[in-house]
Coordinates of C-alpha atoms and ligand atoms in Angstrom, one line a residue:
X23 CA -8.1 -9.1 -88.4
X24 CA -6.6 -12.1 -86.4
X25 CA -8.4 -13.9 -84.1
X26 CA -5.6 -15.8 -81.2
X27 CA -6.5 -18.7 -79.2
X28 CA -4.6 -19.2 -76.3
X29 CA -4.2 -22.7 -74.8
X30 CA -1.9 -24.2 -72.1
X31 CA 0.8 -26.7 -73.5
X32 CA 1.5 -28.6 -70.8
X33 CA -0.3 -29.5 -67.3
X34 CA -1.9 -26.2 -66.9
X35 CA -1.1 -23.0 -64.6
X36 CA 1.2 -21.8 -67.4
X37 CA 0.8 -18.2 -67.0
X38 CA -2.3 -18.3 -69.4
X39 CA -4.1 -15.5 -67.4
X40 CA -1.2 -13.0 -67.2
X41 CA -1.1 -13.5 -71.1
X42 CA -4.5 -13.2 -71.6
X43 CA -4.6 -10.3 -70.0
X44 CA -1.6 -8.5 -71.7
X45 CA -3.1 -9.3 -75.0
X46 CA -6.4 -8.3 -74.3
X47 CA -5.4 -5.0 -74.7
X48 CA -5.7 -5.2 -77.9
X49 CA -8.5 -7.5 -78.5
X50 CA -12.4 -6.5 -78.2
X51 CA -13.4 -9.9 -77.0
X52 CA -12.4 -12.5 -75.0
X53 CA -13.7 -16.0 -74.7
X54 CA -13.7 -19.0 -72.5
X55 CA -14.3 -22.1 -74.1
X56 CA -14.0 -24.6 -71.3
X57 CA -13.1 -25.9 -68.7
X58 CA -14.6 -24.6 -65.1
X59 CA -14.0 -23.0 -62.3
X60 CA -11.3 -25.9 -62.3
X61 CA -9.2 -23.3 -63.6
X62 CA -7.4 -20.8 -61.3
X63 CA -5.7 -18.0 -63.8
X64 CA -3.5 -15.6 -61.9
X65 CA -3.2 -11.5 -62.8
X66 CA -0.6 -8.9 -61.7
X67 CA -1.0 -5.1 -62.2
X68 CA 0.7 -3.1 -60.9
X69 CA 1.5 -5.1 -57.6
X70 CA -2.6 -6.0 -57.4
X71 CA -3.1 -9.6 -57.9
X72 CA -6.7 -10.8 -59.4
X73 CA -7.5 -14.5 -59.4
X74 CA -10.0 -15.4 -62.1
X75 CA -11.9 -18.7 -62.0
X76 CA -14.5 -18.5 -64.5
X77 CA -14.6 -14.7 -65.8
X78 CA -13.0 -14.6 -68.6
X79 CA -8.9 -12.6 -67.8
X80 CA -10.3 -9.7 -70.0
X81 CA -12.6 -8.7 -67.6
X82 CA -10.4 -6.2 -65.6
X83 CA -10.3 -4.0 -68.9
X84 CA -13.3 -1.5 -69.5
X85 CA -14.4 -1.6 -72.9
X86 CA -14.2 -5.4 -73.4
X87 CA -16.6 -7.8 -73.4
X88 CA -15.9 -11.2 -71.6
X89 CA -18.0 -14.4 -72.9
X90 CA -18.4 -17.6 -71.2
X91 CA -18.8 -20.1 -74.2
X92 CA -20.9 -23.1 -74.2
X93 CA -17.9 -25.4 -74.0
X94 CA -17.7 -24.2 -70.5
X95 CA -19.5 -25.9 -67.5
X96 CA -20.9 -23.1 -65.0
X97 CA -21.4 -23.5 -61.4
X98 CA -23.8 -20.2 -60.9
X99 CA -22.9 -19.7 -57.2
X100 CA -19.0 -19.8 -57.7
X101 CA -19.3 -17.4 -61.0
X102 CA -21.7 -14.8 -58.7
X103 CA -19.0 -15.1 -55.6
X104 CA -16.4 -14.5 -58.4
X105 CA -18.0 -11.2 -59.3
X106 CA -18.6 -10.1 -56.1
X107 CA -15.2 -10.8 -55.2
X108 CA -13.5 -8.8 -58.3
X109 CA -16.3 -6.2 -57.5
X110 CA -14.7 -5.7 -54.3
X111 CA -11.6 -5.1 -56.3
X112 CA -12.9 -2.1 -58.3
X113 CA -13.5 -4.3 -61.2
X114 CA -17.7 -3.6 -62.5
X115 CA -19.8 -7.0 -64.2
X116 CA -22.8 -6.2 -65.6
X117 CA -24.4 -7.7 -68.7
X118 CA -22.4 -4.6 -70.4
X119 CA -19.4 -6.9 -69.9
X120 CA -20.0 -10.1 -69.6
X121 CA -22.1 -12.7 -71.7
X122 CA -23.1 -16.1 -70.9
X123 CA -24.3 -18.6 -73.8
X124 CA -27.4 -19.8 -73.2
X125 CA -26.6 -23.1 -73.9
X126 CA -24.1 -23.2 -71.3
X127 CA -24.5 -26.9 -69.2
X128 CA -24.7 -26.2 -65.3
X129 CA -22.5 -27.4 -62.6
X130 CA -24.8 -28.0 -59.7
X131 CA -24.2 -29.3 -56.1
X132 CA -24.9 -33.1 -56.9
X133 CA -21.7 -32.6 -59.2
X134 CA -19.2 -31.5 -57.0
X135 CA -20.9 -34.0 -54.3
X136 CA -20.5 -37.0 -57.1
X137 CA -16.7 -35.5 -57.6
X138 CA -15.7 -35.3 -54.1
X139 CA -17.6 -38.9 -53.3
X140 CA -16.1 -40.6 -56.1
X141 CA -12.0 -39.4 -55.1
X142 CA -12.8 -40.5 -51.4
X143 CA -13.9 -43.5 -52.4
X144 CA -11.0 -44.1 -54.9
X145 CA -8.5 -43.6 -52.2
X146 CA -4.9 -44.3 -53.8
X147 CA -6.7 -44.5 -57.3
X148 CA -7.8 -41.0 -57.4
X149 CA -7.2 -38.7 -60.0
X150 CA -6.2 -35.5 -57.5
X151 CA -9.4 -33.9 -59.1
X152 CA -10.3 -29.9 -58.0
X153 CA -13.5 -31.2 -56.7
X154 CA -15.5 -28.9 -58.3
X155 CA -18.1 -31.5 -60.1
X156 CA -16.3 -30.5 -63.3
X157 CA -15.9 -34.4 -64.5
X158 CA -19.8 -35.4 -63.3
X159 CA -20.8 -31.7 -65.0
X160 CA -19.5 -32.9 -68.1
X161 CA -20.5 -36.2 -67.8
X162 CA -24.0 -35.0 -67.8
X163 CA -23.6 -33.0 -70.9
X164 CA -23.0 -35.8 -73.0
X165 CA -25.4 -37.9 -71.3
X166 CA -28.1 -35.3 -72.3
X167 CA -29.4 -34.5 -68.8
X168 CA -28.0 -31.0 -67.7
X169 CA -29.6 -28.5 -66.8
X170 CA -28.5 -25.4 -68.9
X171 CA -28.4 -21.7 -68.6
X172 CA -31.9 -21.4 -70.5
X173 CA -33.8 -23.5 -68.7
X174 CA -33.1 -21.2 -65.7
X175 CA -36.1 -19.3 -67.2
X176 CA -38.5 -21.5 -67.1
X177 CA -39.9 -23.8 -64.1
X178 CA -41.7 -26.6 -66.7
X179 CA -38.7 -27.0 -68.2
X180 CA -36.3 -27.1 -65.2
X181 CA -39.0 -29.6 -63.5
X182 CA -38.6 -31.9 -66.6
X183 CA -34.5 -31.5 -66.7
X184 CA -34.8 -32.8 -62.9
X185 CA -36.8 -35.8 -63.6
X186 CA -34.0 -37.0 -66.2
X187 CA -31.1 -35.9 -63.7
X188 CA -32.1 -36.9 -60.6
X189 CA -33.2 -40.3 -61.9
X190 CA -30.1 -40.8 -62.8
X191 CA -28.1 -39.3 -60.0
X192 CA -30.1 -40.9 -57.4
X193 CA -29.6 -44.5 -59.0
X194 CA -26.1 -43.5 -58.9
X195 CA -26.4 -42.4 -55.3
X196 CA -27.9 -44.9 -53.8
X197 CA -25.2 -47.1 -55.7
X198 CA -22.6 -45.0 -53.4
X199 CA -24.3 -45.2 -50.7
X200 CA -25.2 -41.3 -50.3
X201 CA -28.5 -39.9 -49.7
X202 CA -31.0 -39.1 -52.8
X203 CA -31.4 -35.6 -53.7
X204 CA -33.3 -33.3 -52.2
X205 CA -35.6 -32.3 -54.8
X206 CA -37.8 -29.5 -53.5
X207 CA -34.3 -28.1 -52.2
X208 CA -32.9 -28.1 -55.6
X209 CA -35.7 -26.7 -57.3
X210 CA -35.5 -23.7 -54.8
X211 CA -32.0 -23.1 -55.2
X212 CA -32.1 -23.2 -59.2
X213 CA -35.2 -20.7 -58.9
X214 CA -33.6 -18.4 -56.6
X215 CA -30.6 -18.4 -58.2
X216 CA -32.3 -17.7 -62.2
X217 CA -32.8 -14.4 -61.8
X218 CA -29.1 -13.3 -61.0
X219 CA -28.1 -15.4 -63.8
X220 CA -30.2 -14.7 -66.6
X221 CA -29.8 -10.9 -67.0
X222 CA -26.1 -11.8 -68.7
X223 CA -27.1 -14.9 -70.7
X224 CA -27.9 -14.9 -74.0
X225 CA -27.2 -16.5 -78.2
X226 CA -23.6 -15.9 -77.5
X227 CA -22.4 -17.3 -81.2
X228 CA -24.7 -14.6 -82.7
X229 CA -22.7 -11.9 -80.7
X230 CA -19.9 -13.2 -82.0
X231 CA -20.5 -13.7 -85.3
X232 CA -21.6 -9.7 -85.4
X233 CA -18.3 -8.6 -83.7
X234 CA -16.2 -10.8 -86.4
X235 CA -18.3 -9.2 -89.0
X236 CA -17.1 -5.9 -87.6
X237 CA -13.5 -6.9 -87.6
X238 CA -13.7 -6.8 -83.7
X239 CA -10.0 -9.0 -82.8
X240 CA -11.6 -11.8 -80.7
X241 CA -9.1 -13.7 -77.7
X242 CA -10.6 -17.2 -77.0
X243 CA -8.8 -17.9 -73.1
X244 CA -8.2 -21.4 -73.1
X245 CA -8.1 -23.0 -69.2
X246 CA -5.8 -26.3 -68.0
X247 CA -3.1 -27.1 -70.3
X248 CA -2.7 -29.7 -73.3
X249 CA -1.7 -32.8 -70.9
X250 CA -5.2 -32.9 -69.4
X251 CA -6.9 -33.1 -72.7
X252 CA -9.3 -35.5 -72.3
X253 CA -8.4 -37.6 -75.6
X254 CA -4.6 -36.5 -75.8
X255 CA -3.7 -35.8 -72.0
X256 CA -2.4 -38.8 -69.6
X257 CA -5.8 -40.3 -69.5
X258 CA -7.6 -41.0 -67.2
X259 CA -5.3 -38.4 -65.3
X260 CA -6.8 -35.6 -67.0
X261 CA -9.2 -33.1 -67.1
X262 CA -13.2 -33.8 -68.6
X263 CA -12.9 -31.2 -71.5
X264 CA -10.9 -30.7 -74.7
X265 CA -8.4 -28.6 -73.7
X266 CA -6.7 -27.8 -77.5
X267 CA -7.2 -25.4 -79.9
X268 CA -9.8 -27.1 -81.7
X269 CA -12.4 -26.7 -78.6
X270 CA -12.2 -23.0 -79.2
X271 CA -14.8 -23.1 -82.4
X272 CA -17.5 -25.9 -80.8
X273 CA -17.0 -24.1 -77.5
X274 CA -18.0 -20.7 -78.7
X275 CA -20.3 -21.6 -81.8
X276 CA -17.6 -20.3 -83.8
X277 CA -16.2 -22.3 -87.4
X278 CA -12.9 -23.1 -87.1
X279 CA -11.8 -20.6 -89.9
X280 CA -12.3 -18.0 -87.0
X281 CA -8.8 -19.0 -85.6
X282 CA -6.0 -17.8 -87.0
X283 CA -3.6 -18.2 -84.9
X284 CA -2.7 -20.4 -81.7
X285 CA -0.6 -19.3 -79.2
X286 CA 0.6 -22.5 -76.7
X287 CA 1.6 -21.0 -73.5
X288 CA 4.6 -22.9 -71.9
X289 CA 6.3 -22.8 -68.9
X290 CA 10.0 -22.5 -68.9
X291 CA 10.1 -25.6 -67.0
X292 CA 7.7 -28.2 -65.8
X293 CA 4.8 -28.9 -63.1
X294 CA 1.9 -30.3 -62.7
X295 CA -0.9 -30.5 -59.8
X296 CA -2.7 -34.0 -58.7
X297 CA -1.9 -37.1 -60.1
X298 CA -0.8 -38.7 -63.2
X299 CA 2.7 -39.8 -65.1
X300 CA 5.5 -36.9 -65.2
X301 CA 8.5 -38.3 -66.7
X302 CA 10.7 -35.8 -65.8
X303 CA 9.8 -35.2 -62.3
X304 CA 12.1 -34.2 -60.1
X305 CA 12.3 -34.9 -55.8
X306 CA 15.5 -33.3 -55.6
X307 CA 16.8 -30.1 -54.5
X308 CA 16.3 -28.6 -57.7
X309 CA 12.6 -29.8 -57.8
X310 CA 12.3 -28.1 -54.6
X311 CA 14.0 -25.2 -55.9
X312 CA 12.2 -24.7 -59.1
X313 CA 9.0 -24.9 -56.9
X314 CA 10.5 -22.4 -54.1
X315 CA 11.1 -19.8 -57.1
X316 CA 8.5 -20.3 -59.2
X317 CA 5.5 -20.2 -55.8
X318 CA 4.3 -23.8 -57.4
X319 CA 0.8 -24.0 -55.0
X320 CA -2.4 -24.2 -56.9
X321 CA -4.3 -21.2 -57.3
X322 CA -7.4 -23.2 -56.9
X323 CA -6.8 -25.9 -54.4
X324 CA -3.6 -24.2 -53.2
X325 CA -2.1 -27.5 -53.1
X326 CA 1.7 -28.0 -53.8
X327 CA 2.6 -28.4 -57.8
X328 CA 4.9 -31.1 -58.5
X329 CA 8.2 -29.6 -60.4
X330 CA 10.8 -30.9 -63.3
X331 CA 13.1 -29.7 -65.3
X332 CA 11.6 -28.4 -69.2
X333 CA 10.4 -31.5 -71.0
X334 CA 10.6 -30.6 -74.5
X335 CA 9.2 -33.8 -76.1
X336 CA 5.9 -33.3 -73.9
X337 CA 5.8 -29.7 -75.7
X338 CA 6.6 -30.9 -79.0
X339 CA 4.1 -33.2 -78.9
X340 CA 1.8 -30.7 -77.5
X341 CA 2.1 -28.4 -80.1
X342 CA 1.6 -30.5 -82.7
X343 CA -1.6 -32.1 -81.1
X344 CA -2.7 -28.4 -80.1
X345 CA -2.0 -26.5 -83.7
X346 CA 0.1 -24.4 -81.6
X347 CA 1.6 -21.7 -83.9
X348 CA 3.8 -19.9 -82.1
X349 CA 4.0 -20.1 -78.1
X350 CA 4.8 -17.7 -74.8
X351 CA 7.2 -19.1 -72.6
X352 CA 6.6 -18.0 -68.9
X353 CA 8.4 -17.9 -65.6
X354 CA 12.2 -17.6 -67.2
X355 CA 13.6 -15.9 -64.4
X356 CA 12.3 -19.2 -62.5
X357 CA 15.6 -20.1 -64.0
X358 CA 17.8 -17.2 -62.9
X359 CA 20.5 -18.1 -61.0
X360 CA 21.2 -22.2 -61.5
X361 CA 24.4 -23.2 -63.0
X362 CA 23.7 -25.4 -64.8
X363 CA 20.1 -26.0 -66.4
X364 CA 18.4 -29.6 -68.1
X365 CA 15.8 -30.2 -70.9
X366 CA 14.7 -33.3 -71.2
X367 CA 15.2 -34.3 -75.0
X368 CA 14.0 -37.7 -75.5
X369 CA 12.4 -40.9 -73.8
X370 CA 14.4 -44.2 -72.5
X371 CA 11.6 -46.9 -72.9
X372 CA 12.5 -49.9 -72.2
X373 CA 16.2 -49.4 -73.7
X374 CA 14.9 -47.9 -76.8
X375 CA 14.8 -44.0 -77.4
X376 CA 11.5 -42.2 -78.5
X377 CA 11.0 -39.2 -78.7
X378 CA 6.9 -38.8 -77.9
X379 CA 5.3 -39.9 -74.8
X380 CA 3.6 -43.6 -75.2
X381 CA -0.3 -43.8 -75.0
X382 CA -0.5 -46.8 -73.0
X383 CA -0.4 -46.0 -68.9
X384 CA 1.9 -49.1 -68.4
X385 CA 4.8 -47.7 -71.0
X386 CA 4.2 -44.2 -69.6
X387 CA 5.3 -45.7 -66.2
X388 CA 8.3 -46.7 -67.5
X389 CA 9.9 -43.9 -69.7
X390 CA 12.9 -42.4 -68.5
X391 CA 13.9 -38.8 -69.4
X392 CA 17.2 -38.5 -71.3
X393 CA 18.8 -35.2 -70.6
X394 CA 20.7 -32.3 -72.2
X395 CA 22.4 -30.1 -69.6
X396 CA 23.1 -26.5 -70.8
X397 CA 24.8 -23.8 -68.8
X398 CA 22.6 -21.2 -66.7
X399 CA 23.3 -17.6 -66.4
X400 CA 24.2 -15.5 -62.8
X401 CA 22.4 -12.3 -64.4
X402 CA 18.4 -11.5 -63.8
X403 CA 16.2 -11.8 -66.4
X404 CA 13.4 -11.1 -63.9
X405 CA 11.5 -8.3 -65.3
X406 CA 13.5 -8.0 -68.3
X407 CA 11.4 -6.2 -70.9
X408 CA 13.0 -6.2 -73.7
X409 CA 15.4 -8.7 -75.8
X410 CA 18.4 -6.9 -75.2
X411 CA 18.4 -7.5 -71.6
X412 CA 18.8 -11.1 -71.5
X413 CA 21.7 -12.8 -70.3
X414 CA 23.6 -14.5 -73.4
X415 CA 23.2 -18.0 -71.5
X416 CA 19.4 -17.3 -71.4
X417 CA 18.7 -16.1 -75.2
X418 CA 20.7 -19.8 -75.8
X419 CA 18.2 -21.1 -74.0
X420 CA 15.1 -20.0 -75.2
X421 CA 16.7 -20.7 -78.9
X422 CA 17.2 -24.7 -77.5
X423 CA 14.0 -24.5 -76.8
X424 CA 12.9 -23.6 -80.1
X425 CA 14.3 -25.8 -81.5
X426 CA 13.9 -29.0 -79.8
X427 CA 10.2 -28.2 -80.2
X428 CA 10.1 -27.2 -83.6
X429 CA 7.7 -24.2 -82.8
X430 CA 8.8 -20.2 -82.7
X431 CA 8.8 -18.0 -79.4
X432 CA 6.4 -15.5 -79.9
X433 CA 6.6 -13.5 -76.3
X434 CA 8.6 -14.1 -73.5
X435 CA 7.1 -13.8 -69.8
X436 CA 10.2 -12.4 -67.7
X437 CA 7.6 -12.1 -64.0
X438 CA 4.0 -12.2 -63.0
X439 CA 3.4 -8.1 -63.9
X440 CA 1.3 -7.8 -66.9
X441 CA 3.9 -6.1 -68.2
X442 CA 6.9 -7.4 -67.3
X443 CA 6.6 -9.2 -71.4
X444 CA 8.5 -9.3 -74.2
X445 CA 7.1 -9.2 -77.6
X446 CA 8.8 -11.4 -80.6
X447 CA 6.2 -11.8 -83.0
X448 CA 2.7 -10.9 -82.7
X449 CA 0.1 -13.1 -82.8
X450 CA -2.6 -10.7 -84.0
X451 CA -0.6 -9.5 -87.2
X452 CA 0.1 -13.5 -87.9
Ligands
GDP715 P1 -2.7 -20.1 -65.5 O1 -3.6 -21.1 -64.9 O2 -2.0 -20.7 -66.8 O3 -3.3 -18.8 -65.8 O4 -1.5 -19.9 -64.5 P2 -1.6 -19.6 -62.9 O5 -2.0 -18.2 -62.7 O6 -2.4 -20.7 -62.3 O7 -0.1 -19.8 -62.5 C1 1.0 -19.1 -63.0 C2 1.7 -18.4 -61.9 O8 2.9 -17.8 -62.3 C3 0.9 -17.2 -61.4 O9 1.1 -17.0 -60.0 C4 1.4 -16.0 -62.2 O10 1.3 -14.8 -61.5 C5 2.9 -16.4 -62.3 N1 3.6 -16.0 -63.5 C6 3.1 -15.9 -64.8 N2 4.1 -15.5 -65.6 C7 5.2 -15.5 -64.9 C8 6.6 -15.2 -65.2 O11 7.0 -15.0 -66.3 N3 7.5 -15.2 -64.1 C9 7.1 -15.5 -62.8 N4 8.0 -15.6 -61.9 N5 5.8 -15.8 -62.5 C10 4.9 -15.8 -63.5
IMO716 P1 -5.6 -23.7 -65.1 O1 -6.6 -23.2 -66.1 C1 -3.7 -27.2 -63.4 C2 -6.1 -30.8 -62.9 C3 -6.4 -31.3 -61.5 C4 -6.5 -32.8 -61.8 C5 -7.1 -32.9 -63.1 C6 -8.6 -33.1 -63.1 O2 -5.4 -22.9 -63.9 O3 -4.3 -24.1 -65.8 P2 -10.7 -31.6 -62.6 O4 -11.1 -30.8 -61.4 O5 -10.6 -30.7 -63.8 O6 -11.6 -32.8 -62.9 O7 -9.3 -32.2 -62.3 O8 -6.9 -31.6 -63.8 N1 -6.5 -29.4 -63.2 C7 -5.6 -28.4 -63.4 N2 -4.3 -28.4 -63.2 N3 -4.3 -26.1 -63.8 C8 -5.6 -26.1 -64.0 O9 -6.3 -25.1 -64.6 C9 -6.3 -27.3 -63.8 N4 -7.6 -27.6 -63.8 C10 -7.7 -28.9 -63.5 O10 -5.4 -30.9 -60.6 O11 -5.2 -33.3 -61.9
MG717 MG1 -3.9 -21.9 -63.0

């Protein structure tokens, strides 16, 4: 039995919930990682759109169970709006469907307040965060003074996880010139809230281990995208997680033998939301184009994503970073319709070509994108479900793609319906 990770390959919003979705059908359990409700992953069946934060994309099929790994930081009131909302929708969670490790760190209102705070204050500096505390959630994790799921169930405990926390965040505070925490307030909130919390968490690694045991197929979801990896992404305009592969086993409590195949999801051209280098970034009328076609607004924020043509070197890079065995490009009738069509294949720095993105913030500044133009196609491939319907100019396409980024297709994404998808290899039977 194969287990499939699926990770973003580039800034995020890929089309990493439509896939997780379509493969979910054949998997028994599905797994976030990380990340937060920083993510905003996007579903379309049969004309109904769901937008998932923090559930896991696998929730909207019966028989599965969701997990929210560890690796993930949890705001409690946003998940319980989330279910309510996909309630609303006809979609059931209860603790039949949906696990939370117990381990899990919190995202509480001090976070997002510290998030929001700090990007005010940073003014031009800022990193175009969502605001949801994710970065000061995480911060806390490794600083060993979060407050996780399992405290929830006991008030000795919570009061000593305050003490650390709010010593800390108050310091902080005062430092920014924002009130000190209402402690009495907190403490209420967190108790009120335990109780709608706790009847899903539990030792989610042991669950998993029994369902691998079983030869259950397990989906880890990952969320953002490979350039907002905090050690590989354009740092510090990135995201406060791990975003790769590797975060799937330490995320879940799973060994990393439990992967066996990664699945990059990649865009068939390029964007990215809030700040941060973008080589091949484009404030033209084919920027504005691509963005036009492709709805480029955040699902999250609903801000506007910032558009370029398909920046293979970013990818490659990515996928060798990332593990990435095999990856689903997305949004190819995005591309319907342009004459002509560029990839950028290489760097300019400084009159040199490379062909990787620098580490240093200065040199990414300065890279230029060197292009190769290829011909477009007048045909749809917009809801094309099989091979044989693409346009000649588009297979040529995809196949430059391949090969500029050394890594096979393994499903093609032709629109947003789950099942407007074309399967080339799958990753289960890798
Ligand atoms: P995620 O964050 O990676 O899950 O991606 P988002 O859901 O934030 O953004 C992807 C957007 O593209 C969503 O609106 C999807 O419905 C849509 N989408 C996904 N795949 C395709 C595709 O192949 N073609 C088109 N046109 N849209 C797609
Ligand atoms: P999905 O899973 C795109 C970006 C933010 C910002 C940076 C840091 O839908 O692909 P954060 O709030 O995480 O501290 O913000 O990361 N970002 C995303 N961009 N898709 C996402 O998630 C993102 N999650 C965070 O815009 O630049
Ligand atoms: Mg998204």
């Amino acid at each position: 039995m194969a287990n499939v990770v699926v990770v973003g390959a580039q800034w995020g919003d890929e089309g990493k919930g439509k896939l997780v979705d379509w493969l979910s059908e054949r998997a028994d359990v599905i797994v976030r990682f990380q990340g937060g409700h920083n993510a905003g992953h996007t579903l379309v069946i049969d004309g109904k759109v769901y937008k998932l934060s923090l559930l896991p994309s696998g929730i909207v099929r019966s028989g599965k169970l969701s997990v929210i790994g560890n690796g993930v930081v949890l705001d409690p009131w946003s998940l319980l709006a989330e279910i309510e909302k996909i309630s609303d929708q006809g979609v059931p969670v209860t603790p039949d469907n949906l696990l939370i490790a117990e381990n899990t760190p919190l995202i509480l209102p001090l976070h997002q307040d510290l998030d929001q705070i700090r990007e005010t204050a940073a003014g031009k500096a800022k990193i175009g965060t969502t605001g949801r505390g994710i970065g000061p959630a995480y911060e806390d994790k490794v600083g060993r003074r979060s407050v996780r799921v399992a405290d929830l169930a006991d008030r000795d405990t919570l009061q000593t996880r305050l003490d650390r926390l709010l010593a800390h965040h108050d310091a902080l505070r005062k430092g920014l010139g924002a009130e000190p925490i209402d402690r009495a307030k907190l403490m209420a909130e967190l108790l009120e809230v335990a109780p709608r919390i706790l009847p899903y968490a539990g030792p989610a690694w042991r669950v998993l281990d029994k369902n691998r045991r079983q030869g259950k197929r397990i989906l880890f979801e990952g969320a953002q995208g490979a350039l907002l990896d905090i050690d590989f992404g354009t740092y510090p305009y990135v995201t406060s997680s791990n975003t790769q592969s590797g975060m799937a086993a330490t995320g879940s409590g799973m060994g990393p033998g439990a992967v066996d195949f990664v699945l990059g999801i990649v865009k068939a051209y390029t964007t990215r939301v809030g700040e941060g280098p973008f080589p091949a970034e484009l404030f033209d009328d084919d920027g504005q184009r691509l963005g036009e076609r492709g709805h480029e607004f955040g699902t999250v924020t609903g801000r506007q994503r910032r558009c370029g043509w398909f920046d293979s070197v970013l990818v490659r890079q990515t996928c060798t970073t990332g593990g990435v065995n095999g990856i689903a490009l997305t949004k190819l009738d995005v591309l319907d319709g342009f004459e002509e069509l560029k990839i950028c294949v290489a760097y300019e720095l400084d009159g040199k070509r490379i062909d990787y993105l620098p580490t240093a913030a200065s040199q990414q500044a300065r890279v230029k994108p060197i292009y190769e133009t290829l011909p477009g196609w007048s045909e749809t491939t917009a809801g094309a479900r099989s091979w044989g319907e693409l346009p000649a100019q588009a297979i040529k396409y995809v196949r430059r793609v391949e090969e500029l980024i050394g890594c096979p297709v393994a499903i093609l994404s032709t629109s947003p319906e789950r099942d407007d998808t074309i399967l080339v290899t799958d990753p289960f039977a890798a």
